[in-house]
mmCIF file of N, CA and C in Angstrom:
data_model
loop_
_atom_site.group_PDB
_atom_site.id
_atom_site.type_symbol
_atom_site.label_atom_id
_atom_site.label_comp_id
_atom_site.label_asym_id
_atom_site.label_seq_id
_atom_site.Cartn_x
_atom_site.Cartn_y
_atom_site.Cartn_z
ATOM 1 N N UNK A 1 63.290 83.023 47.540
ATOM 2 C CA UNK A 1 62.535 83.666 48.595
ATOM 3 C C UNK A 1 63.447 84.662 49.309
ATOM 4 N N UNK A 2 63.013 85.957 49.443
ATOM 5 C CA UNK A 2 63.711 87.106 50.351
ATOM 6 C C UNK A 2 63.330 86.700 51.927
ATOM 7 N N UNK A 3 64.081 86.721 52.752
ATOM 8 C CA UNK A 3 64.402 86.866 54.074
ATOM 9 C C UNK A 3 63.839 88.210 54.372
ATOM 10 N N UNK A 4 64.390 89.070 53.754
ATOM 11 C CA UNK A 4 64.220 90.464 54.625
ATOM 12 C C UNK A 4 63.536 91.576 53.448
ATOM 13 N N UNK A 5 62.989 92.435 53.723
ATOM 14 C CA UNK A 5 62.475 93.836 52.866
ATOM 15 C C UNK A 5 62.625 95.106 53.403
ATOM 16 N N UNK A 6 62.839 95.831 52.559
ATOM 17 C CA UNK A 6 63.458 97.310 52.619
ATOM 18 C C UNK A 6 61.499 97.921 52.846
ATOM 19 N N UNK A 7 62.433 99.315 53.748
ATOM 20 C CA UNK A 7 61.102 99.780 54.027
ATOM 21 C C UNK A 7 62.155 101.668 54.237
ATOM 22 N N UNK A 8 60.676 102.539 53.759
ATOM 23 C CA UNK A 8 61.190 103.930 54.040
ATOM 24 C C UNK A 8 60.320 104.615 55.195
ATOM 25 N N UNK A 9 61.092 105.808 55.483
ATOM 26 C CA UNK A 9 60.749 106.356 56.495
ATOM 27 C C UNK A 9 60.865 108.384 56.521
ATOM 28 N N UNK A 10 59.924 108.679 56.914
ATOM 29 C CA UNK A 10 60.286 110.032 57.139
ATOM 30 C C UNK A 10 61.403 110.598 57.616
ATOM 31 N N UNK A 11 62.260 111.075 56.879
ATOM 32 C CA UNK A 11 62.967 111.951 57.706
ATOM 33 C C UNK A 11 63.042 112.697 59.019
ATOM 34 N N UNK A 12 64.289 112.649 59.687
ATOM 35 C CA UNK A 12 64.253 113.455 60.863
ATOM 36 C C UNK A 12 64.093 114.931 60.775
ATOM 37 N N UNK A 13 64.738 115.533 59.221
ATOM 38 C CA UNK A 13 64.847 116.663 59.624
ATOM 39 C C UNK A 13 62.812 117.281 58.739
ATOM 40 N N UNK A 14 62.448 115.804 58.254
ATOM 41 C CA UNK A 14 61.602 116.553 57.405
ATOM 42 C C UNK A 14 60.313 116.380 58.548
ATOM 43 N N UNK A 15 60.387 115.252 59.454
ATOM 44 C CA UNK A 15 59.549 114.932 60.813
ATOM 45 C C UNK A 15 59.744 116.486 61.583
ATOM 46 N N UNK A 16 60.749 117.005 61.894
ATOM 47 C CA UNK A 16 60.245 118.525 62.434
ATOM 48 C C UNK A 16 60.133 119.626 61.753
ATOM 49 N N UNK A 17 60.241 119.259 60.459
ATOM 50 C CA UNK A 17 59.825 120.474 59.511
ATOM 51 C C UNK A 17 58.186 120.528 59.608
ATOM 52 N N UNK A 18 57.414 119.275 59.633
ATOM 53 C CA UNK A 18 55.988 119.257 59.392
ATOM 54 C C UNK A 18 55.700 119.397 60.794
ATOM 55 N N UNK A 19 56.156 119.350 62.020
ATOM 56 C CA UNK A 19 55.442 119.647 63.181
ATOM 57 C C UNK A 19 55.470 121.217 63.374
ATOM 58 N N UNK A 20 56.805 121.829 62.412
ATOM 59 C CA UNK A 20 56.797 123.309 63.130
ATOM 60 C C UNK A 20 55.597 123.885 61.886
ATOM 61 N N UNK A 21 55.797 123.386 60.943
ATOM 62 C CA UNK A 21 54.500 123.928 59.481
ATOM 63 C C UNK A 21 52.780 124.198 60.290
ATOM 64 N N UNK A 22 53.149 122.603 60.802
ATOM 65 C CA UNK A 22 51.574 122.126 61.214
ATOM 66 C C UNK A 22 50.960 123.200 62.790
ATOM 67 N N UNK A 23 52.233 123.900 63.608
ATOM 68 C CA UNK A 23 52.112 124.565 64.580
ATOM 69 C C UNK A 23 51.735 125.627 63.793
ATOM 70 N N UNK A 24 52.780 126.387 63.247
ATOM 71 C CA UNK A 24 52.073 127.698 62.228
ATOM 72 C C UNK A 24 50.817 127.679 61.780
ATOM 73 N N UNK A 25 50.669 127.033 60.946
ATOM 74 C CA UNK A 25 49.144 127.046 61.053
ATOM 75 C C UNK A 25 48.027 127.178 61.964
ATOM 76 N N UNK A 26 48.567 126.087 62.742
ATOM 77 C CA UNK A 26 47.551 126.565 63.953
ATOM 78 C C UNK A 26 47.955 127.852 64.423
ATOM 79 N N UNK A 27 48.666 128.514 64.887
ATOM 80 C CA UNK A 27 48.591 129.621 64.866
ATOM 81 C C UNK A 27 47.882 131.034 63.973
ATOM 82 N N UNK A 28 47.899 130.427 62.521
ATOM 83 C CA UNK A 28 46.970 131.438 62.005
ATOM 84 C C UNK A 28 45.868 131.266 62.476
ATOM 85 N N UNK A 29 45.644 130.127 62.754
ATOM 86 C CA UNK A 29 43.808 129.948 62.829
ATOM 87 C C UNK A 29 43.600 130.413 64.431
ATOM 88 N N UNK A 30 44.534 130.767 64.963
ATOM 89 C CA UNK A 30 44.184 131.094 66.432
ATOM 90 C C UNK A 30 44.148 130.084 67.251
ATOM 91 N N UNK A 31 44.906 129.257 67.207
ATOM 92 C CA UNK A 31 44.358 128.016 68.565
ATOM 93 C C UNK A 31 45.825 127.215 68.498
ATOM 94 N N UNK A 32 45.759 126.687 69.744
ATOM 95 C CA UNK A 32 47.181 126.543 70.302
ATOM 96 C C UNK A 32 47.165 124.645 70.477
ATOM 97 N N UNK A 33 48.258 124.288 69.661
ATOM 98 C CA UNK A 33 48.117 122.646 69.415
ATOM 99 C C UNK A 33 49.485 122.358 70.087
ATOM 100 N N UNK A 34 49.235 120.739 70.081
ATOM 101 C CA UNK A 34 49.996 120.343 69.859
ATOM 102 C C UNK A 34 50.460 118.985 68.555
ATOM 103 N N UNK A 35 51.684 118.780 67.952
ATOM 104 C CA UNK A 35 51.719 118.240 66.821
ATOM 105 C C UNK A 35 53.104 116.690 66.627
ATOM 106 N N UNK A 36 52.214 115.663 66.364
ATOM 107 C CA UNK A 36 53.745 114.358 66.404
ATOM 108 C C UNK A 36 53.651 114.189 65.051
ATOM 109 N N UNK A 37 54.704 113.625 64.609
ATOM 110 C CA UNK A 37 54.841 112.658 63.479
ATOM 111 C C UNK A 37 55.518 111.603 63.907
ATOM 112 N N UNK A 38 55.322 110.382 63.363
ATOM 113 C CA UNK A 38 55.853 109.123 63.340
ATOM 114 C C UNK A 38 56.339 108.814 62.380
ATOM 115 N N UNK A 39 56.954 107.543 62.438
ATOM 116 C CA UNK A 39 57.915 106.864 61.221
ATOM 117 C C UNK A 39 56.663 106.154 61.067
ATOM 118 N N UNK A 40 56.966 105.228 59.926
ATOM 119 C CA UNK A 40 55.705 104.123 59.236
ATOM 120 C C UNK A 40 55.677 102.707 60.149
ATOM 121 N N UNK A 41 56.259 103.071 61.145
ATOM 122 C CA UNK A 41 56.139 102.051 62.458
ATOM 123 C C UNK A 41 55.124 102.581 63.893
ATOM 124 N N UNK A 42 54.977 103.555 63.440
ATOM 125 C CA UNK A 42 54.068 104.672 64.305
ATOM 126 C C UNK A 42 55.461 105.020 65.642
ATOM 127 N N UNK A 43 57.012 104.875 65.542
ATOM 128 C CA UNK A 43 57.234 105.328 66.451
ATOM 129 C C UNK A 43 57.461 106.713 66.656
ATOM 130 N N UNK A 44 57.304 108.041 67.525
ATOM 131 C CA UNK A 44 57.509 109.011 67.903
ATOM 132 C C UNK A 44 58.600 109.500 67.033
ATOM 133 N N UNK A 45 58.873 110.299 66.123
ATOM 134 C CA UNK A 45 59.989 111.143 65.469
ATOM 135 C C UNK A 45 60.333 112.661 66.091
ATOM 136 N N UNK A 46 58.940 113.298 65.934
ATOM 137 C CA UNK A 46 58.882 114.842 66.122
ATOM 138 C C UNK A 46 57.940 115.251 66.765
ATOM 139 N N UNK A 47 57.964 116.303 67.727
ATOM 140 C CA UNK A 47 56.759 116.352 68.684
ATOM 141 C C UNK A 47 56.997 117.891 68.907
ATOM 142 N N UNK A 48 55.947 119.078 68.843
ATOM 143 C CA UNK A 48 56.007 120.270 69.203
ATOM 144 C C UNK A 48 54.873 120.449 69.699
ATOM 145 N N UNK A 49 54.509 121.105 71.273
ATOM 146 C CA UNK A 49 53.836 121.831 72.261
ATOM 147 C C UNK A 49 53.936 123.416 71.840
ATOM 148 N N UNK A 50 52.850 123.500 71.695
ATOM 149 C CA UNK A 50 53.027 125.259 71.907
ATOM 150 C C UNK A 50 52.359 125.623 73.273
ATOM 151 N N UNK A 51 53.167 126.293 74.029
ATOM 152 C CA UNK A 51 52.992 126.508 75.461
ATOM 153 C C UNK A 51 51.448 126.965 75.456
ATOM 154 N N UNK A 52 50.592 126.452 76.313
ATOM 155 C CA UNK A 52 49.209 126.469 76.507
ATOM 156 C C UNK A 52 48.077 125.730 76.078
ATOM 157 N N UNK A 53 48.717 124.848 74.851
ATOM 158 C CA UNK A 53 48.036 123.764 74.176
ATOM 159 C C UNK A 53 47.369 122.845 75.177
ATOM 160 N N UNK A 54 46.039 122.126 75.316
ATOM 161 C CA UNK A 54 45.836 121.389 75.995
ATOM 162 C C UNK A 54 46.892 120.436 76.708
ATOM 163 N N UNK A 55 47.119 119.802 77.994
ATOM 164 C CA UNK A 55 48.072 118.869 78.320
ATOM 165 C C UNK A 55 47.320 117.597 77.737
ATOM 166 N N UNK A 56 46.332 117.077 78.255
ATOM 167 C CA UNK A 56 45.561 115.601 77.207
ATOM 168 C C UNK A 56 45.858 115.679 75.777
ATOM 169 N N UNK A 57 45.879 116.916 75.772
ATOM 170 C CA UNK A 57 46.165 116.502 73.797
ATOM 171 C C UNK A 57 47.518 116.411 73.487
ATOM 172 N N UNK A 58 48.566 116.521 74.198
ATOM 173 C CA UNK A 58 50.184 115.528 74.199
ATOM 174 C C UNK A 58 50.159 114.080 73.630
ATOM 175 N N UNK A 59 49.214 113.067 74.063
ATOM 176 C CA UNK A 59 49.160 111.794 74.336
ATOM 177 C C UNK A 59 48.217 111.654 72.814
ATOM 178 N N UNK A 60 47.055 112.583 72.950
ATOM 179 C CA UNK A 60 45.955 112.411 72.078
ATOM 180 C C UNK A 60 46.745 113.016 70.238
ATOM 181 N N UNK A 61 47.476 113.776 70.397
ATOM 182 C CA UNK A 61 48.146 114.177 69.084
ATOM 183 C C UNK A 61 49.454 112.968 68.412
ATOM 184 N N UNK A 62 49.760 112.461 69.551
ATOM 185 C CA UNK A 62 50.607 111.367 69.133
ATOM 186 C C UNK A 62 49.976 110.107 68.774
ATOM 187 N N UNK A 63 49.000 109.658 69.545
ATOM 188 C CA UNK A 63 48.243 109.002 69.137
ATOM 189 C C UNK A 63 47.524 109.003 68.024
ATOM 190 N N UNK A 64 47.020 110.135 67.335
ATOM 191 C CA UNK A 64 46.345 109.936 66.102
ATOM 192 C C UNK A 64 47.666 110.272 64.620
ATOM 193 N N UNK A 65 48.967 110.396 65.242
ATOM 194 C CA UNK A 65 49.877 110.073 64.179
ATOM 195 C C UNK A 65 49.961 108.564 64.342
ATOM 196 N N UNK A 66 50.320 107.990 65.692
ATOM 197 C CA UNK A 66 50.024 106.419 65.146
ATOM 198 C C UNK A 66 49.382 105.712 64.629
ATOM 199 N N UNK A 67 48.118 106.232 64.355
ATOM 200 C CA UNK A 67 46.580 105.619 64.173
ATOM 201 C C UNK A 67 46.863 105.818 62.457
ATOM 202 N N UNK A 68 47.141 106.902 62.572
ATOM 203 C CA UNK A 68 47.306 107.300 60.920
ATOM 204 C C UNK A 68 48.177 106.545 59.996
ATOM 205 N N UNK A 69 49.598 105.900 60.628
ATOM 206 C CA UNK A 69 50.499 105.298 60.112
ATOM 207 C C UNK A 69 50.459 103.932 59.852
ATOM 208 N N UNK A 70 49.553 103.759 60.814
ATOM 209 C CA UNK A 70 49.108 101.902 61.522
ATOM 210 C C UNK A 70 48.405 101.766 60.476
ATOM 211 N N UNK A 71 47.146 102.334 59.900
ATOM 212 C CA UNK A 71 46.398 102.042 59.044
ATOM 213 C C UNK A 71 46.398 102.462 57.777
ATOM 214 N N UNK A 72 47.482 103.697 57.714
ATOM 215 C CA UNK A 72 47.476 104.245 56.131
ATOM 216 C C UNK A 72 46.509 105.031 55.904
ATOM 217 N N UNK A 73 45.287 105.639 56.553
ATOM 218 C CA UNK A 73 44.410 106.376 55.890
ATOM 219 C C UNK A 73 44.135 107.212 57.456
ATOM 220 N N UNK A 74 43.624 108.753 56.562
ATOM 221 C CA UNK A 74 43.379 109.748 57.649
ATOM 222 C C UNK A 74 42.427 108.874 59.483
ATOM 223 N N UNK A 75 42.373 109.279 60.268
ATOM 224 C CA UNK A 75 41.809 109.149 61.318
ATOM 225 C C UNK A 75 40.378 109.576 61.299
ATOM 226 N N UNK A 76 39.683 110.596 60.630
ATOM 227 C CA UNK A 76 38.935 111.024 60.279
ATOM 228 C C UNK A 76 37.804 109.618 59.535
ATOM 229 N N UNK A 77 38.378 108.939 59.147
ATOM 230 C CA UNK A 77 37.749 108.001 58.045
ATOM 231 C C UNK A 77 36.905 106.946 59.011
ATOM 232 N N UNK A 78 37.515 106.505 60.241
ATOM 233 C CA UNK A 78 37.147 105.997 61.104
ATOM 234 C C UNK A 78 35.664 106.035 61.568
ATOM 235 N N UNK A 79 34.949 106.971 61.836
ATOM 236 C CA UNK A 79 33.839 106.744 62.200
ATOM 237 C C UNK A 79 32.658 106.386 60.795
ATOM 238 N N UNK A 80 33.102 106.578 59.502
ATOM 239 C CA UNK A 80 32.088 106.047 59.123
ATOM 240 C C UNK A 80 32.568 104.325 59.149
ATOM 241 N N UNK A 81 33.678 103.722 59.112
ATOM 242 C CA UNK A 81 33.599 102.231 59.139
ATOM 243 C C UNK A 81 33.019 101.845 60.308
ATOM 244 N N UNK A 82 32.667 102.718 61.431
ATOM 245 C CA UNK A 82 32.569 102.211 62.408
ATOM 246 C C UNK A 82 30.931 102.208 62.348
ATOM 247 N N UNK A 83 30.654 103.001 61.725
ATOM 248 C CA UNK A 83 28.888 103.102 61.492
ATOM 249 C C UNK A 83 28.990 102.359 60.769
ATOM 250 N N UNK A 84 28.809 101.522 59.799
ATOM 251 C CA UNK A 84 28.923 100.377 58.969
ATOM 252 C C UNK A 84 29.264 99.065 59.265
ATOM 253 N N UNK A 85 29.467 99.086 60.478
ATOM 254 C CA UNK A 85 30.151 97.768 60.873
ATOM 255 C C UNK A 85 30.372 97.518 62.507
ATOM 256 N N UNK A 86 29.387 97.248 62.639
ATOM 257 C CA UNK A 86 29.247 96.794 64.030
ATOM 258 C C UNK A 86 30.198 96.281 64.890
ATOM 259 N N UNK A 87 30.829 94.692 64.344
ATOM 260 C CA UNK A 87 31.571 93.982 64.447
ATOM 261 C C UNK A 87 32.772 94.365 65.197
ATOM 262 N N UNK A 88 33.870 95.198 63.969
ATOM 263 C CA UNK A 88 34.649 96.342 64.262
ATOM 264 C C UNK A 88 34.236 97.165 65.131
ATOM 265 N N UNK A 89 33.252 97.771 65.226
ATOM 266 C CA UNK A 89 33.013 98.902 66.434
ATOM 267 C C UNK A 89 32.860 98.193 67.626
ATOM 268 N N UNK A 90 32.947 97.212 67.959
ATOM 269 C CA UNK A 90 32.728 96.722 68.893
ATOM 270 C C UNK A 90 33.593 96.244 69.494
ATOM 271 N N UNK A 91 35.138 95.712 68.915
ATOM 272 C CA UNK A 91 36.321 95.156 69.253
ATOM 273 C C UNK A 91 37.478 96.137 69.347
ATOM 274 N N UNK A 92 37.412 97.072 68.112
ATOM 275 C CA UNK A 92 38.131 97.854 67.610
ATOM 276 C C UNK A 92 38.773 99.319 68.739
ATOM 277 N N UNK A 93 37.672 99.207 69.150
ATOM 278 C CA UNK A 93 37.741 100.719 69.997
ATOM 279 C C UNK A 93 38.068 100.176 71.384
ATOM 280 N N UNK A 94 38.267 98.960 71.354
ATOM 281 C CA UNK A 94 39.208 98.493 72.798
ATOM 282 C C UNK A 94 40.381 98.406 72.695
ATOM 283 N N UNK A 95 41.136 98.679 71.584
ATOM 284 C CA UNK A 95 42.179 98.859 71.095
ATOM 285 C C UNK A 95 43.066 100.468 71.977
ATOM 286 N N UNK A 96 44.239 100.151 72.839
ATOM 287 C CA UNK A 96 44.670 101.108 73.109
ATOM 288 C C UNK A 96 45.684 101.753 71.620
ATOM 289 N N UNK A 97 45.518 103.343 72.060
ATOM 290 C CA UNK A 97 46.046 104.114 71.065
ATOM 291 C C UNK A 97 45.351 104.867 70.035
ATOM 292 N N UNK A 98 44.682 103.647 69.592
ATOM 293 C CA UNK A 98 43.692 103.639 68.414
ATOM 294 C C UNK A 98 42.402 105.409 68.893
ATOM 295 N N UNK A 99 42.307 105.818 67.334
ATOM 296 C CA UNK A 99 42.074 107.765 67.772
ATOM 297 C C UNK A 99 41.268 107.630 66.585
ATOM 298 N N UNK A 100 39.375 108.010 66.922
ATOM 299 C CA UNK A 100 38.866 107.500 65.962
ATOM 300 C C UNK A 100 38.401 108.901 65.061
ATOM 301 N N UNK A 101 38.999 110.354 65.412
ATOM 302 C CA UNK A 101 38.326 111.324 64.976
ATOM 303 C C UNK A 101 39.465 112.348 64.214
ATOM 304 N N UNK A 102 39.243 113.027 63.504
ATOM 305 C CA UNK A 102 39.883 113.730 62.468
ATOM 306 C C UNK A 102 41.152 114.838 63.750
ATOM 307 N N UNK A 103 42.485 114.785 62.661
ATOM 308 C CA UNK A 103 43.446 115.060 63.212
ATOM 309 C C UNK A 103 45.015 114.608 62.715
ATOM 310 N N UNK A 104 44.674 113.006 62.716
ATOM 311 C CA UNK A 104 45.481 112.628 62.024
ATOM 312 C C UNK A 104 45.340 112.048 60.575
ATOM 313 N N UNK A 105 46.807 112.019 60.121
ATOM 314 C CA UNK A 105 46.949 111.568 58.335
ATOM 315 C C UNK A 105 48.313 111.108 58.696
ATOM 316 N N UNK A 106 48.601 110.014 57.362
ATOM 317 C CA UNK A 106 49.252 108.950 57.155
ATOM 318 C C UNK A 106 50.227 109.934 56.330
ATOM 319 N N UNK A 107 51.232 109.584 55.914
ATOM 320 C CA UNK A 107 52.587 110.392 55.734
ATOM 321 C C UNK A 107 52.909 109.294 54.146
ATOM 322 N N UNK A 108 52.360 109.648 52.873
ATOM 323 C CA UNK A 108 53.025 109.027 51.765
ATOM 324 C C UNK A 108 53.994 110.105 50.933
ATOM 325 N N UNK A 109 55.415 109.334 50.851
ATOM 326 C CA UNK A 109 56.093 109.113 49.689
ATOM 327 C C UNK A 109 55.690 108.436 48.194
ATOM 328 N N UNK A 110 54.589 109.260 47.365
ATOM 329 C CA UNK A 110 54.714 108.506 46.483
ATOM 330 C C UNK A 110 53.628 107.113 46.825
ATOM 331 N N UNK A 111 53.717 106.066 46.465
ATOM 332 C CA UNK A 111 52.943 104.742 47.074
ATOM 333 C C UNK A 111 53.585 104.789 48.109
ATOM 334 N N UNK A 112 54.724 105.341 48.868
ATOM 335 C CA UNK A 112 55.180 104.562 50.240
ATOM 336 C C UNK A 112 54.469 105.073 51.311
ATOM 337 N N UNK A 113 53.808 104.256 52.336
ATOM 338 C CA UNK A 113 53.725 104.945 53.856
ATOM 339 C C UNK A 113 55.353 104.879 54.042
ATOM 340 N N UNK A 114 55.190 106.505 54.529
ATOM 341 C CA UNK A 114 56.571 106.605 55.228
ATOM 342 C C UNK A 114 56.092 107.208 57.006
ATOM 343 N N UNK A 115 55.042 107.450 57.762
ATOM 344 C CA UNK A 115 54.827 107.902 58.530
ATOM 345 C C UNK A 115 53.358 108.714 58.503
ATOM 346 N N UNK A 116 53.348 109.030 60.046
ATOM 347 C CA UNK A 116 51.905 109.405 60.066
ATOM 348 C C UNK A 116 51.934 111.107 60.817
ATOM 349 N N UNK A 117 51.198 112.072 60.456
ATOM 350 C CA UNK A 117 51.350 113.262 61.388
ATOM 351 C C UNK A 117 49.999 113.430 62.192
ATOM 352 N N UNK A 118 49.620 113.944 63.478
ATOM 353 C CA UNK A 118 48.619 114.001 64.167
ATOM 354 C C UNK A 118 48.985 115.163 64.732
ATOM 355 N N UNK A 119 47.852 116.330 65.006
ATOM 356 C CA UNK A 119 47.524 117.353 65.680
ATOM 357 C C UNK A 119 46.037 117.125 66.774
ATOM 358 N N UNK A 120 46.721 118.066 67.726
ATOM 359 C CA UNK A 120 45.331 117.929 68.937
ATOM 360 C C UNK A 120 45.616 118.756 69.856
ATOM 361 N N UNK A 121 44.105 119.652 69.444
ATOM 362 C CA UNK A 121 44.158 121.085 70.260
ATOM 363 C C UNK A 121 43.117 121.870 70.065
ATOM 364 N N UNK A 122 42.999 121.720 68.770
ATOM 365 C CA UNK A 122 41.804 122.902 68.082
ATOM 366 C C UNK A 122 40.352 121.383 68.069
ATOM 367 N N UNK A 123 39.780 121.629 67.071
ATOM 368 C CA UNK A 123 38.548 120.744 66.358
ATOM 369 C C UNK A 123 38.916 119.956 65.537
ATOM 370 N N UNK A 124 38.128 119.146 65.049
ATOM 371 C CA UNK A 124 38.745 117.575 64.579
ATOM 372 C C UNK A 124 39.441 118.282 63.238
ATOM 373 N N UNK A 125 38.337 118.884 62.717
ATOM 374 C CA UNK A 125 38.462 119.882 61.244
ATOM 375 C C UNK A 125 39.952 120.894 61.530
ATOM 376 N N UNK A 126 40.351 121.507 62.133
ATOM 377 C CA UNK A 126 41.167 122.634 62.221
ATOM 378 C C UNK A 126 42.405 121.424 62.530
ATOM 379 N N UNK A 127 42.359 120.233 63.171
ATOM 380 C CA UNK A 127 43.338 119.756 63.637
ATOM 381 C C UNK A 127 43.982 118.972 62.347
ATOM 382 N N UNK A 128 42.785 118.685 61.616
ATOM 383 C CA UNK A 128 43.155 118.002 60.387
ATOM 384 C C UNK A 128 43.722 118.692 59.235
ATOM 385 N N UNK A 129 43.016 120.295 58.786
ATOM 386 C CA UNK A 129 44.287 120.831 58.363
ATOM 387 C C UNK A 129 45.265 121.334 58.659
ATOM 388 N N UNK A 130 45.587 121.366 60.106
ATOM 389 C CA UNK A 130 46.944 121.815 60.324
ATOM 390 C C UNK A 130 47.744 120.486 60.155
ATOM 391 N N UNK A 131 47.575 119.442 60.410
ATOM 392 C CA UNK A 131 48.403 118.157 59.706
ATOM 393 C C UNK A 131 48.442 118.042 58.280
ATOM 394 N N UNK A 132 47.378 118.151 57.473
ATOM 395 C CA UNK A 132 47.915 118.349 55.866
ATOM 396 C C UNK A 132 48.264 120.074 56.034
ATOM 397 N N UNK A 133 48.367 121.000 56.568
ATOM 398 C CA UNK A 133 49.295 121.812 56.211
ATOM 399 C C UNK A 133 51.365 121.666 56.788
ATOM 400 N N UNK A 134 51.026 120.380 57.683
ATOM 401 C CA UNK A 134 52.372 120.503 57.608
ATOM 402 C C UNK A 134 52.924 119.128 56.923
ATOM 403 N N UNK A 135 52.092 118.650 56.105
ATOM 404 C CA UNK A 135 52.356 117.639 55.306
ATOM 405 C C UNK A 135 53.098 118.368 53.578
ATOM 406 N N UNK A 136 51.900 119.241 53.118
ATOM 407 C CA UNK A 136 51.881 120.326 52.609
ATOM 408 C C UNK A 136 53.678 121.017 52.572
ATOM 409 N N UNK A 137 53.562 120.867 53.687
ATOM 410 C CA UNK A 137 55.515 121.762 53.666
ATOM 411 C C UNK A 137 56.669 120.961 53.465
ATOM 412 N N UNK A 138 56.593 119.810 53.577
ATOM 413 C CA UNK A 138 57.775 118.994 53.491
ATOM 414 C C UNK A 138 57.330 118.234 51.966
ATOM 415 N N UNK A 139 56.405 118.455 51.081
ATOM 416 C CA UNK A 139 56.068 118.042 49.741
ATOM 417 C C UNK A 139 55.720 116.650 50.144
ATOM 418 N N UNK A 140 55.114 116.173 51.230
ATOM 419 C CA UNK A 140 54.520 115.278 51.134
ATOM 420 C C UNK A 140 52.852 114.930 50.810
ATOM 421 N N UNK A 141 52.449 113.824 50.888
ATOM 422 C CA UNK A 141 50.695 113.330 50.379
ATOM 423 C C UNK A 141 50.269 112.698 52.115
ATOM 424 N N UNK A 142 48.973 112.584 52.074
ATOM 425 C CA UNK A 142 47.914 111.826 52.741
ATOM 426 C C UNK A 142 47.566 110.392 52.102
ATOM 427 N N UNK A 143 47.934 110.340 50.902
ATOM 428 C CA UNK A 143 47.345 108.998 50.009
ATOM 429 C C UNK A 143 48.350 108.626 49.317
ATOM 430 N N UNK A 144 48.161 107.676 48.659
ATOM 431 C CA UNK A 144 49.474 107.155 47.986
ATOM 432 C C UNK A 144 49.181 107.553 46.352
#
């Protein structure tokens, strides 16, 4: 029996490579975000404000990188389990942190969660590809 298990993690330098990717983007599209990534523990790695970005969406962009990492699958995915399942919708969303709308994605190596990236600023849609576009830059996946 193992005691202990190895686990991976996003890089530091590759955690602000995908927040400055995921800002660019938003910038093409015209709208001013802000962008976290987490390690596969959902803690805080990389965080970029672009001056004018909503202030609520600081808290709300970090949050849906945790949401993303916690569970392994985009944030986006969330409301249909939640239409499907009462149960869950009913306990689930008392959950602090927890970000039930498109924005964030889960950060795979390969099969590994290594971390989660979240944007929040633009629309659930615009927020979600500027996180797979700065997933996109560091050669990472959304899925395993």
């Amino acid at each position: 029996m193992h005691a202990t298990y190895t686990h991976s993690s996003v890089t530091a330098e590759a955690a602000h490579a995908a927040v400055a990717a995921a800002v660019a983007h938003a910038g093409s599209l015209g709208i001013r975000v802000n962008a976290a990534v987490t390690d596969e523990a959902g803690v805080l790695m990389a965080f970029l404000r672009v001056p004018g970005a909503f202030l609520h969406a600081v808290d709300i962009a970090i949050d849906k990188a945790y949401t993303a990492a916690s569970f392994g699958f985009a944030t986006e995915r969330w409301m249909s389990i939640l239409e499907s399942d009462p149960a869950v919708r009913a306990g689930i969303v008392q959950r602090p942190r927890l970000v039930v709308f498109g924005g964030g994605v889960p950060i795979y190596a390969g099969p590994q969660l290594v971390g989660g990236i979240g944007v929040s600023g633009g629309s659930a849609e615009q927020d979600a590809a500027c996180a797979r576009a700065g997933l996109a830059a560091i050669g990472l996946s959304d899925a395993p």
